[in-house]
Structure formats: C-alpha cells, structure tokens
CSV table of C-alpha atoms and ligand atoms in Angstrom, one decimal:
chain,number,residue,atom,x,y,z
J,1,UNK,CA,0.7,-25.2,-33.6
J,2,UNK,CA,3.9,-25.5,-35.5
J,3,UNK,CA,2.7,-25.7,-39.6
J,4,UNK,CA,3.2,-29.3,-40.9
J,5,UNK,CA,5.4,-30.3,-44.2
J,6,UNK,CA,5.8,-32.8,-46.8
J,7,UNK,CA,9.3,-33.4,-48.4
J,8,UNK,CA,10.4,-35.2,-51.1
J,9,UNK,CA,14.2,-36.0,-51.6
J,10,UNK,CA,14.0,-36.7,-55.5
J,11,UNK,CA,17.4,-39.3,-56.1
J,12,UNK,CA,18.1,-40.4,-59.4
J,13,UNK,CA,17.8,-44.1,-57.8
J,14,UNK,CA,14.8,-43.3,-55.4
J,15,UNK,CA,12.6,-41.1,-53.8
J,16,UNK,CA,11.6,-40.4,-50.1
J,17,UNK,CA,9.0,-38.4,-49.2
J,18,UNK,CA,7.9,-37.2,-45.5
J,19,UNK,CA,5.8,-35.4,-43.8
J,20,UNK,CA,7.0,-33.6,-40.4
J,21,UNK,CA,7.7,-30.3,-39.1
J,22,UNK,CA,11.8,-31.1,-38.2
J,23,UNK,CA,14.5,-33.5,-37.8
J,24,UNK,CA,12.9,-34.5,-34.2
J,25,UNK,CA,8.9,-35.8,-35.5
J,26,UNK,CA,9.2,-37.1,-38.6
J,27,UNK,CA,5.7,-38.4,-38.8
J,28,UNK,CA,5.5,-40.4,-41.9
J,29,UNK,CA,8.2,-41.6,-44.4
J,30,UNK,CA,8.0,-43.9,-47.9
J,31,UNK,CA,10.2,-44.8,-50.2
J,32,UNK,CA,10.0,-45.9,-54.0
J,33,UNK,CA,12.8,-46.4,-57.3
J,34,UNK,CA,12.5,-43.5,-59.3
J,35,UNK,CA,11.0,-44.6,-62.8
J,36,UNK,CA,9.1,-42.4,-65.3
J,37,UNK,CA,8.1,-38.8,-63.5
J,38,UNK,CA,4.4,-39.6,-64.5
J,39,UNK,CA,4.4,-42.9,-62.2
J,40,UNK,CA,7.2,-41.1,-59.7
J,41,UNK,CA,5.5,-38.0,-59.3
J,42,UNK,CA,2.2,-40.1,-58.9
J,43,UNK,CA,3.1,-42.0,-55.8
J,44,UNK,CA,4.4,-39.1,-54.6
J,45,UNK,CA,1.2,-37.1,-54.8
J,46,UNK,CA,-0.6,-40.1,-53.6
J,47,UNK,CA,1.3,-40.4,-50.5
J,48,UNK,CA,0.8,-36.5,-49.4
J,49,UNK,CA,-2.9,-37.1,-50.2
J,50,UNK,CA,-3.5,-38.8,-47.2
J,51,UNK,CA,-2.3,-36.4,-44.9
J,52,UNK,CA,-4.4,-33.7,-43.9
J,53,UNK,CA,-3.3,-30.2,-43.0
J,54,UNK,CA,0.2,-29.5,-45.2
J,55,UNK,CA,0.9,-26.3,-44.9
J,56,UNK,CA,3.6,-27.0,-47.8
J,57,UNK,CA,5.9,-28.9,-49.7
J,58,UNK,CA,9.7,-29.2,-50.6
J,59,UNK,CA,11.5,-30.6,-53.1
J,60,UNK,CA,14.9,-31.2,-53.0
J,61,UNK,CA,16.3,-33.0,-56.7
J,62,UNK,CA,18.8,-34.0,-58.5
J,63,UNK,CA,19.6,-31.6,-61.3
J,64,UNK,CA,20.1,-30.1,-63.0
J,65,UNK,CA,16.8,-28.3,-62.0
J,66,UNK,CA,15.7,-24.4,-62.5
J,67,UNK,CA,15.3,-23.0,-58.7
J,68,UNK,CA,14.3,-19.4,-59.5
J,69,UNK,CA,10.4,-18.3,-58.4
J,70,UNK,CA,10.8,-15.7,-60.8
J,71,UNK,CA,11.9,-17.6,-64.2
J,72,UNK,CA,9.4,-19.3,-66.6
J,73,UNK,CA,10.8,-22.9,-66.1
J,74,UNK,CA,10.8,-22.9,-62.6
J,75,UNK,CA,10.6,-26.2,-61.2
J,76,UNK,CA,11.3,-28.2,-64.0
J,77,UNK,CA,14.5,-30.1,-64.4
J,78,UNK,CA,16.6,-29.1,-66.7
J,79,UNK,CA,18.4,-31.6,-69.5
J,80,UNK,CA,19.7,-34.6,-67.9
J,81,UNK,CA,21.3,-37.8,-68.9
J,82,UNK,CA,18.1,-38.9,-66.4
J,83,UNK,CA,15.6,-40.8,-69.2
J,84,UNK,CA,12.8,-39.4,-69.5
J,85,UNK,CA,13.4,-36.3,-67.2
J,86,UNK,CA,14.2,-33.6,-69.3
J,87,UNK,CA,12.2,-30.8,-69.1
J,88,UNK,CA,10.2,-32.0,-66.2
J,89,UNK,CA,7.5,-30.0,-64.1
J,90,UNK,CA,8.1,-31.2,-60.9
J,91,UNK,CA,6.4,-28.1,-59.2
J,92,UNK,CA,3.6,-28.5,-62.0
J,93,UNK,CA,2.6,-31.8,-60.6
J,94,UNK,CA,2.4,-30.9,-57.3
J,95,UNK,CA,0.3,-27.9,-57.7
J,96,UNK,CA,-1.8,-29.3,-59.7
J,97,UNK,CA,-2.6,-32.0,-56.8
J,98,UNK,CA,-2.1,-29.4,-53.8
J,99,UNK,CA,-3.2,-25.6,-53.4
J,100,UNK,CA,0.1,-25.4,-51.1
J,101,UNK,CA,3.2,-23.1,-51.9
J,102,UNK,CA,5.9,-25.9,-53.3
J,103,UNK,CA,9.6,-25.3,-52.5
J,104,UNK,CA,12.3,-26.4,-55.1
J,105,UNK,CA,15.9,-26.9,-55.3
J,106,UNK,CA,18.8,-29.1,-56.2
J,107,UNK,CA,19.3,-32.2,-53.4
J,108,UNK,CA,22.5,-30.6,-52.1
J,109,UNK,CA,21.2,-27.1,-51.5
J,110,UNK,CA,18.4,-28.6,-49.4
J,111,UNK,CA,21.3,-30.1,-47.6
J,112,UNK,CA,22.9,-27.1,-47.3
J,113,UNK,CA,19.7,-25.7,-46.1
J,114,UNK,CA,18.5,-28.2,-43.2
J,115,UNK,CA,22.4,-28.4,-42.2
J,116,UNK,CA,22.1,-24.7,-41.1
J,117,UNK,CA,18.3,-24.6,-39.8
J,118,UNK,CA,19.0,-28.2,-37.7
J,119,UNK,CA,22.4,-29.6,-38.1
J,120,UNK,CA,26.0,-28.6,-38.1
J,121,UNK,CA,26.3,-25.4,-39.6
J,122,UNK,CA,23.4,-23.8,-37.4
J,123,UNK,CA,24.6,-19.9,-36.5
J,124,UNK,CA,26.9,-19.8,-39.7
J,125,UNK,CA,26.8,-17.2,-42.5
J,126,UNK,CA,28.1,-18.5,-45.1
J,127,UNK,CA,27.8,-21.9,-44.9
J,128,UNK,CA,29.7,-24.2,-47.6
J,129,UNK,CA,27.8,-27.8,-48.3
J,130,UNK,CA,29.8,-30.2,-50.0
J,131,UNK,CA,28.6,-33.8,-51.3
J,132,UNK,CA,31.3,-36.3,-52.4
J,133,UNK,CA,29.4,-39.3,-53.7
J,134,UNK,CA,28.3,-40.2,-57.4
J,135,UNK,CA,29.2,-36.9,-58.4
J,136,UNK,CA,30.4,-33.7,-56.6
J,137,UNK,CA,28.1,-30.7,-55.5
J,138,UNK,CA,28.5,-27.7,-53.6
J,139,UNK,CA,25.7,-25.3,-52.0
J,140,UNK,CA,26.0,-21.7,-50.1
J,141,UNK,CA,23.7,-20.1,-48.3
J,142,UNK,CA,24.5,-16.6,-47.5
J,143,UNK,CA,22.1,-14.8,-45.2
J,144,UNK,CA,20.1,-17.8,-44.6
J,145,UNK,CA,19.2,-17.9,-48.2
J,146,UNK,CA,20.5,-20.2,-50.8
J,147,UNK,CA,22.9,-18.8,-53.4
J,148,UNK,CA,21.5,-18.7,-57.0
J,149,UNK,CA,22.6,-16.7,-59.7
J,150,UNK,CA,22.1,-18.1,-63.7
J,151,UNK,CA,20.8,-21.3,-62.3
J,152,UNK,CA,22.8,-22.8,-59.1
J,153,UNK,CA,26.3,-23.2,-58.2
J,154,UNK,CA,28.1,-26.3,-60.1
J,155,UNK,CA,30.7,-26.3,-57.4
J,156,UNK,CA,31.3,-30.0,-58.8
J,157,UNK,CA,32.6,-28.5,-62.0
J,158,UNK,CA,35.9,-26.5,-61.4
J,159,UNK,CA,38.9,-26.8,-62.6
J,160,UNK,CA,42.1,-28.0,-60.4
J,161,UNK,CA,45.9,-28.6,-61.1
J,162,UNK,CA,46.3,-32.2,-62.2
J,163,UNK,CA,49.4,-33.4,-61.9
J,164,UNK,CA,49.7,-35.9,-64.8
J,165,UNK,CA,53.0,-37.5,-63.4
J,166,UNK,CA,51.5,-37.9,-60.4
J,167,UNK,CA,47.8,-39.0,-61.5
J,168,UNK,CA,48.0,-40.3,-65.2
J,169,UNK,CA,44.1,-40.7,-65.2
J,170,UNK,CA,42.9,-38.3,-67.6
J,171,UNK,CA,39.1,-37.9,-65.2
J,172,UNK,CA,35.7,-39.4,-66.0
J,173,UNK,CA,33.7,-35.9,-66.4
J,174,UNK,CA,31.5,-36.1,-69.7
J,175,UNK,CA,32.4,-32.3,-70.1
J,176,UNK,CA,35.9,-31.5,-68.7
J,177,UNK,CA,37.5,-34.5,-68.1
J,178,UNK,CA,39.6,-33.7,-65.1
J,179,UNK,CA,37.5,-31.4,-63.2
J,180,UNK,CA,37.1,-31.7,-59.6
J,181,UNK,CA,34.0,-34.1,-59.7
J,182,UNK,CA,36.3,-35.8,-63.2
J,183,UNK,CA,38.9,-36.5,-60.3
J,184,UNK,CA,37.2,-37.0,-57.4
J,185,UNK,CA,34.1,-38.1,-57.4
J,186,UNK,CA,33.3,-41.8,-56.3
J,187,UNK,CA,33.4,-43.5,-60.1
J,188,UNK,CA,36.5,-41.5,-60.9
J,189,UNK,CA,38.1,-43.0,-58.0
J,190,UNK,CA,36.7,-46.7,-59.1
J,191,UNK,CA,38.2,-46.1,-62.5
J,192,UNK,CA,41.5,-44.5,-61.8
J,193,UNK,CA,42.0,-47.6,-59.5
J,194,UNK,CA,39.8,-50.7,-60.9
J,195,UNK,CA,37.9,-51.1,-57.9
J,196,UNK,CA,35.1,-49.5,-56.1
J,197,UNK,CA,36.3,-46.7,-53.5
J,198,UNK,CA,34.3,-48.0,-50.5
J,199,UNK,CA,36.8,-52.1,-51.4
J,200,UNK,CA,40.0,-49.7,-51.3
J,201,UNK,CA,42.1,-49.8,-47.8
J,202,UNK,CA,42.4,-46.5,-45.2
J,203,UNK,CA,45.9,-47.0,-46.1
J,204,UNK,CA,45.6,-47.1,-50.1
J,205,UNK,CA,47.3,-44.1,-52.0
J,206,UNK,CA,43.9,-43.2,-53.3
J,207,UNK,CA,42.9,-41.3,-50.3
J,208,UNK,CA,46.0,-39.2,-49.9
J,209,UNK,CA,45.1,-38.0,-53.4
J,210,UNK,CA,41.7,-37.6,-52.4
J,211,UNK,CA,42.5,-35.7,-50.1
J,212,UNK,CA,44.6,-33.3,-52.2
J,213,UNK,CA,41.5,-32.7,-54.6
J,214,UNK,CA,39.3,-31.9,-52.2
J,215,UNK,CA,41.8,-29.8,-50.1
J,216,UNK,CA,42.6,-27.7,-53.3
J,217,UNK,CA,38.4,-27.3,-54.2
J,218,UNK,CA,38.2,-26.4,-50.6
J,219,UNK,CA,41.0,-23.8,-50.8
J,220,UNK,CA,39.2,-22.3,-53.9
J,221,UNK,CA,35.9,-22.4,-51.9
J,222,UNK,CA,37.2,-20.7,-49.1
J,223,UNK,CA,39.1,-17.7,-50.9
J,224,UNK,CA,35.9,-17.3,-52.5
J,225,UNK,CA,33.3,-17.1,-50.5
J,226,UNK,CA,34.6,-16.9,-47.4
J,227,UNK,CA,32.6,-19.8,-45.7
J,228,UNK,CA,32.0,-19.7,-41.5
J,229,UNK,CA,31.6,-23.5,-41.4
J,230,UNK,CA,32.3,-26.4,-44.4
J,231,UNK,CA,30.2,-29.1,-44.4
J,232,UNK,CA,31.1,-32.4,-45.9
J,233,UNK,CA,28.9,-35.4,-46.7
J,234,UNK,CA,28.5,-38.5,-49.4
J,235,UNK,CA,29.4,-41.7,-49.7
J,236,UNK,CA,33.0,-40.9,-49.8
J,237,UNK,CA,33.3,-39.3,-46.2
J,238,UNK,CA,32.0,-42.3,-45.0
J,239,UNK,CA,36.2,-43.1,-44.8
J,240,UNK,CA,36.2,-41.6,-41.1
J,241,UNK,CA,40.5,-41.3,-41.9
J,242,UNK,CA,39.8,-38.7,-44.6
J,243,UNK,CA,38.5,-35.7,-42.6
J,244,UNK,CA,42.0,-35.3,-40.6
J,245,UNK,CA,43.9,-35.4,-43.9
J,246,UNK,CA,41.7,-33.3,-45.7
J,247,UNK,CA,41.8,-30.6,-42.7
J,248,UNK,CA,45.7,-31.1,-42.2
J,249,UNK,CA,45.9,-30.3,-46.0
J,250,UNK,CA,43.9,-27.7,-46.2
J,251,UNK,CA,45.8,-25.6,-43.3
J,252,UNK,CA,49.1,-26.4,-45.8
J,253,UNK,CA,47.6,-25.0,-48.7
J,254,UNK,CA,46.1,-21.7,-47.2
J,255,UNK,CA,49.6,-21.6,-45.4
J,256,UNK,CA,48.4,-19.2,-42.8
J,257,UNK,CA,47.3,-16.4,-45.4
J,258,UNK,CA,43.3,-16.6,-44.3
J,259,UNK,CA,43.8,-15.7,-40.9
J,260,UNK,CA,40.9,-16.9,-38.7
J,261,UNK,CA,41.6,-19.0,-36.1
J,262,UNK,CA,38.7,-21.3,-37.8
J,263,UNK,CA,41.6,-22.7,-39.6
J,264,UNK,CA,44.7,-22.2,-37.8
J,265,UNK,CA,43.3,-23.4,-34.6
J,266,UNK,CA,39.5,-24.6,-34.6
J,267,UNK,CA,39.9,-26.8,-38.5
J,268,UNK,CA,38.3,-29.5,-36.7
J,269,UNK,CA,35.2,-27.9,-35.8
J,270,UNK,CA,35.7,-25.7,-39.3
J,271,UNK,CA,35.7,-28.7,-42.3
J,272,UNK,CA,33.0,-31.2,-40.3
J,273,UNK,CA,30.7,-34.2,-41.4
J,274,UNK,CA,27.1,-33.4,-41.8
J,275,UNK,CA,25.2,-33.2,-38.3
J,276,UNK,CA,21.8,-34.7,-39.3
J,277,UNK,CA,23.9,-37.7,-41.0
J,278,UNK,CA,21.8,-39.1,-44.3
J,279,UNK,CA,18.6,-37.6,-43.1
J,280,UNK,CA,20.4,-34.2,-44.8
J,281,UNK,CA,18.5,-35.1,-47.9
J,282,UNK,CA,14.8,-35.3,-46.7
J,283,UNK,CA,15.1,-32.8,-44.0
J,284,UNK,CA,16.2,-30.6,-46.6
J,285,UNK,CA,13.2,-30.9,-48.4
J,286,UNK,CA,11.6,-30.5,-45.2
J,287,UNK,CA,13.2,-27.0,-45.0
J,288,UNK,CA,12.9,-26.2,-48.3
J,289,UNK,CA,8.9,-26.5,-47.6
J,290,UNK,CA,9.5,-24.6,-44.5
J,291,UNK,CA,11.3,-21.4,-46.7
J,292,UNK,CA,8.4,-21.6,-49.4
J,293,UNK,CA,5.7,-20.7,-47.0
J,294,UNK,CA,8.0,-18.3,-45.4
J,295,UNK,CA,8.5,-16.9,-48.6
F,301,ADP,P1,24.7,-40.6,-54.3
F,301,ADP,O1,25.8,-39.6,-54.6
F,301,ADP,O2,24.4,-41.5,-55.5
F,301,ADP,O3,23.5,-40.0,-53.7
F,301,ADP,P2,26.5,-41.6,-52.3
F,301,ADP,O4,26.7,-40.3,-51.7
F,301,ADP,O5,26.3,-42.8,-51.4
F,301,ADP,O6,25.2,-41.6,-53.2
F,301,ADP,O7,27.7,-41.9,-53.3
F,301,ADP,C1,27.9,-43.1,-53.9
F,301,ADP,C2,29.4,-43.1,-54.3
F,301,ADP,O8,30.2,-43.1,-53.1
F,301,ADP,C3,29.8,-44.4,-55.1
F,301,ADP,O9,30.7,-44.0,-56.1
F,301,ADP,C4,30.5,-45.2,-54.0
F,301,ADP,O10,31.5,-46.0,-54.6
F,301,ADP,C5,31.0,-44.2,-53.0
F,301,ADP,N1,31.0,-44.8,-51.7
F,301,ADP,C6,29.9,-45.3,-51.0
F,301,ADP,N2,30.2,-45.7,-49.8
F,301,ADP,C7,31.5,-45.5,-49.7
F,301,ADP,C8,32.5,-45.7,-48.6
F,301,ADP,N3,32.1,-46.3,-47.5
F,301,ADP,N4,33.8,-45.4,-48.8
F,301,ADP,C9,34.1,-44.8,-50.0
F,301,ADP,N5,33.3,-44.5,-51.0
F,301,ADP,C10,32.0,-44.9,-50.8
F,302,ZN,ZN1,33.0,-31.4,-65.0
C-alpha cells in the first residue's frame, strides 16, 4: 500500500492543506485565510486529525523559512514583514500534534520538487523552478535533492543591468531597489505602469521588457547552474504571449555560447510552464512529506 500524506501549502493569503499520496488521488483538500499561526496552524492540525494513517507531512511556506534538519531553528520562519510570523515553529506545532516525520521548505522549492517527482521537469538533473508572481523565487534541485546552502537560494534577489533610459523606474524591492524581483515582479510591473499587470494588453511595452528581465535572470541561471529543464510559473506566465518572447530572448543573449541543442533547437521544450498547473503548490508539499519519510 502506497504510504499516505498530508500537505500544507502555507500562502501569505491562505493555506491549503491535503491529504493524498500524488497528483492523481488527492483525497481531501481545505482551505482557510492565513491569520495568527496559533489559529492557522490550529485548523491545520485539526484538519489532519481526522485522517487516520499519515505516514507524514509537508510543508511548503512562504519565507523566509530555515529548511535545514540539522540547524537549531529548523522549521521556523525566519523574519518577515508577515505580522505575527517571525520566528515561527511551524514544524514545532506539528509535532507536537503528530508523531510523524514533518518536511519543510520554502513554497517554491516544493514546486520545484513535485515539478520533477510528477510534472514537467520529471527525468531532469538540474532542474530550475522559477515563480513570477507577488515576488520572484527560484528553486534547484540537483540530484533529486533541493539545493540549500546558508539558508535557500534567493534567486528573486540578483542583480541585473537596468537600463535607466530605457526603464526610468528605479524598482519596488525594500532592499535593492532594482533587483530582479525590484523589476519584475508583478507589483513592480503595477507601479512602473499605473495599472495592474494582468489589465495591461499582450501588445503593451511592458511585456517586451518583461521579457528582457526574465531572459537576462535566466541567462545568469543557466551559466550557473547549468539547468536540464526551466520551469516557469506565477501569476505573470499566466500571459500565454510571454513564453515565446522570453525563449526567443534567451537564445539572443546566450548567442550560441551554451551549446546544447536544449537551446538552440529544443527552447520550447527547455524554458516551459509548470506541468501540474497551480496544484505545484500543494503537491509540493505533498512531496516534501514524501522526502521526509524517505529521509
Ligand atoms: P502569489 O505570488 O501571491 O502566490 P500569483 O503567482 O498569482 O500569487 O501572483 C500575483 C501577481 O501576479 C500579482 O502581482 C498580479 O498582478 C500578477 N498576475 C496575476 N494574474 C496575472 C495575469 N493573468 N497576467 C499578468 N499578471 C498577473
Ligand atoms: Zn531584492
């Protein structure tokens, strides 16, 4: 008998937890607003209660958040403009309900995760997860096992060449200004234009320099760590126009210098949307539960 799971997708806006064993029986789902952790984390518990036979449970959150078995602070968040949820023990509350090993990691390595166990990135090594959506988040997994080093990859968070004659606006990240999520996530796009990005037309300038930020972080990802398959989800790829230009751009960039026919032939099966669609998010946590007892 495969080993049943419980997930939780932790949002900063809600929560969804299920119980299943994959992205084909999904047994049991809810949904509730996050609000305090004690009430949060309390409906949570209460909804895994009534399901007999977990074998474990994953939590895939938005983070900051310590990921590490090994470190003190695992499985707490760590400061965040979140109220209340600094400092955290996310992990703490569930074990103190359950007797079960208890994954944890940020929402977008759980992505990453259930994108190569289920979705579109299955038989890669690496694979590159990209989110584009209220901020901007990268995960890798390399050898099947997410990358974490000091804490996680803030893929989000690097610099690129800003053009100031081209794009005056100076970027909306608290830290950096015009980092890559300062540029490109979706309320830097609502502010550089006045409107929100989903109102804005397939033929509005924005997206052609949407596409450049994105092409350029991908360029950097790609020299880096040398990713098999990129995977790109969020609100922001819901523009279906965006993937061709980003993938046309990209091949411009890397002007034939990586030489895998990935990008100089294949780029449409090489930078793709995410295979499991929204469901990324739970089934990550699905996964996540899936590694911890593995583990
Ligand atoms: P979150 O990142 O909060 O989990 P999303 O990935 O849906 O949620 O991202 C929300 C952001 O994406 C908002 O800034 C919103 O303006 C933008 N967005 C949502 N839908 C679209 C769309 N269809 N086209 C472009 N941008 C969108
Ligand atoms: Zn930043």
């Amino acid at each position: 008998m495969k080993p049943l799971f419980g997930g939780i997708e932790g949002g900063g806006t809600k929560f969804v937890c299920a119980v299943g064993t994959g992205p084909d029986d999904i047994r049991a789902e809810t949904r509730f607003p996050t609000t305090t952790p004690a009430e949060t984390m309390g409906k949570a518990v209460e909804f895994f209660k009534e399901y007999e036979g977990l074998s474990a449970i994953g939590v895939a959150c938005f983070g900051p958040l310590d990921p590490s078995p090994a470190s003190p602070t695992f499985g707490r968040i760590m400061p965040t403009p979140k109220p209340g949820w600094t400092n955290v023990d996310v992990v703490g509350a569930l074990r103190a309900a359950f007797d079960l090993p208890v994954g944890f990691d940020t929402d977008v390595d759980g992505a990453a995760l259930s994108e190569w166990r289920w979705g579109a990135a299955q038989n890669c090594n690496p694979v590159l997860y990209l989110t584009i959506g209220t901020g901007i988040g990268g995960g890798a997994l390399i050898n099947g096992n997410l990358l974490h080093g000091l804490i996680h990859p803030e893929m989000g968070h690097i610099p690129l060449p800003h053009d100031l004659e081209r794009d005056p606006f100076i970027g909306a990240c608290p830290f950096h200004n015009d980092c890559f999520e300062g540029l490109a996530a979706g309320p830097a796009i609502e502010k550089r234009w006045g409107q929100k990005a989903e109102t804005l037309p397939p033929d509005h300038p924005a997206w052609d320099l949407e596409a450049h930020y994105i092409a350029l972080a991908l360029q950097s990802y790609i020299c880096t760590l040398s990713p098999q398959r990129i995977v790109i989800g969020g609100g922001v790829t819901q523009q279906a126009h965006m993937m061709p230009l980003i993938r046309a751009k990209v091949q411009k960039m890397l002007n034939g210098y990586v030489q895998s026919s990935a990008i100089t032939q294949n780029i449409a099966e090489y930078i793709v949307l995410p295979g499991l669609g929204n469901r990324a998010g739970v089934l990550g946590a699905i996964a996540l539960a899936e590694q911890a007892l593995q583990a």
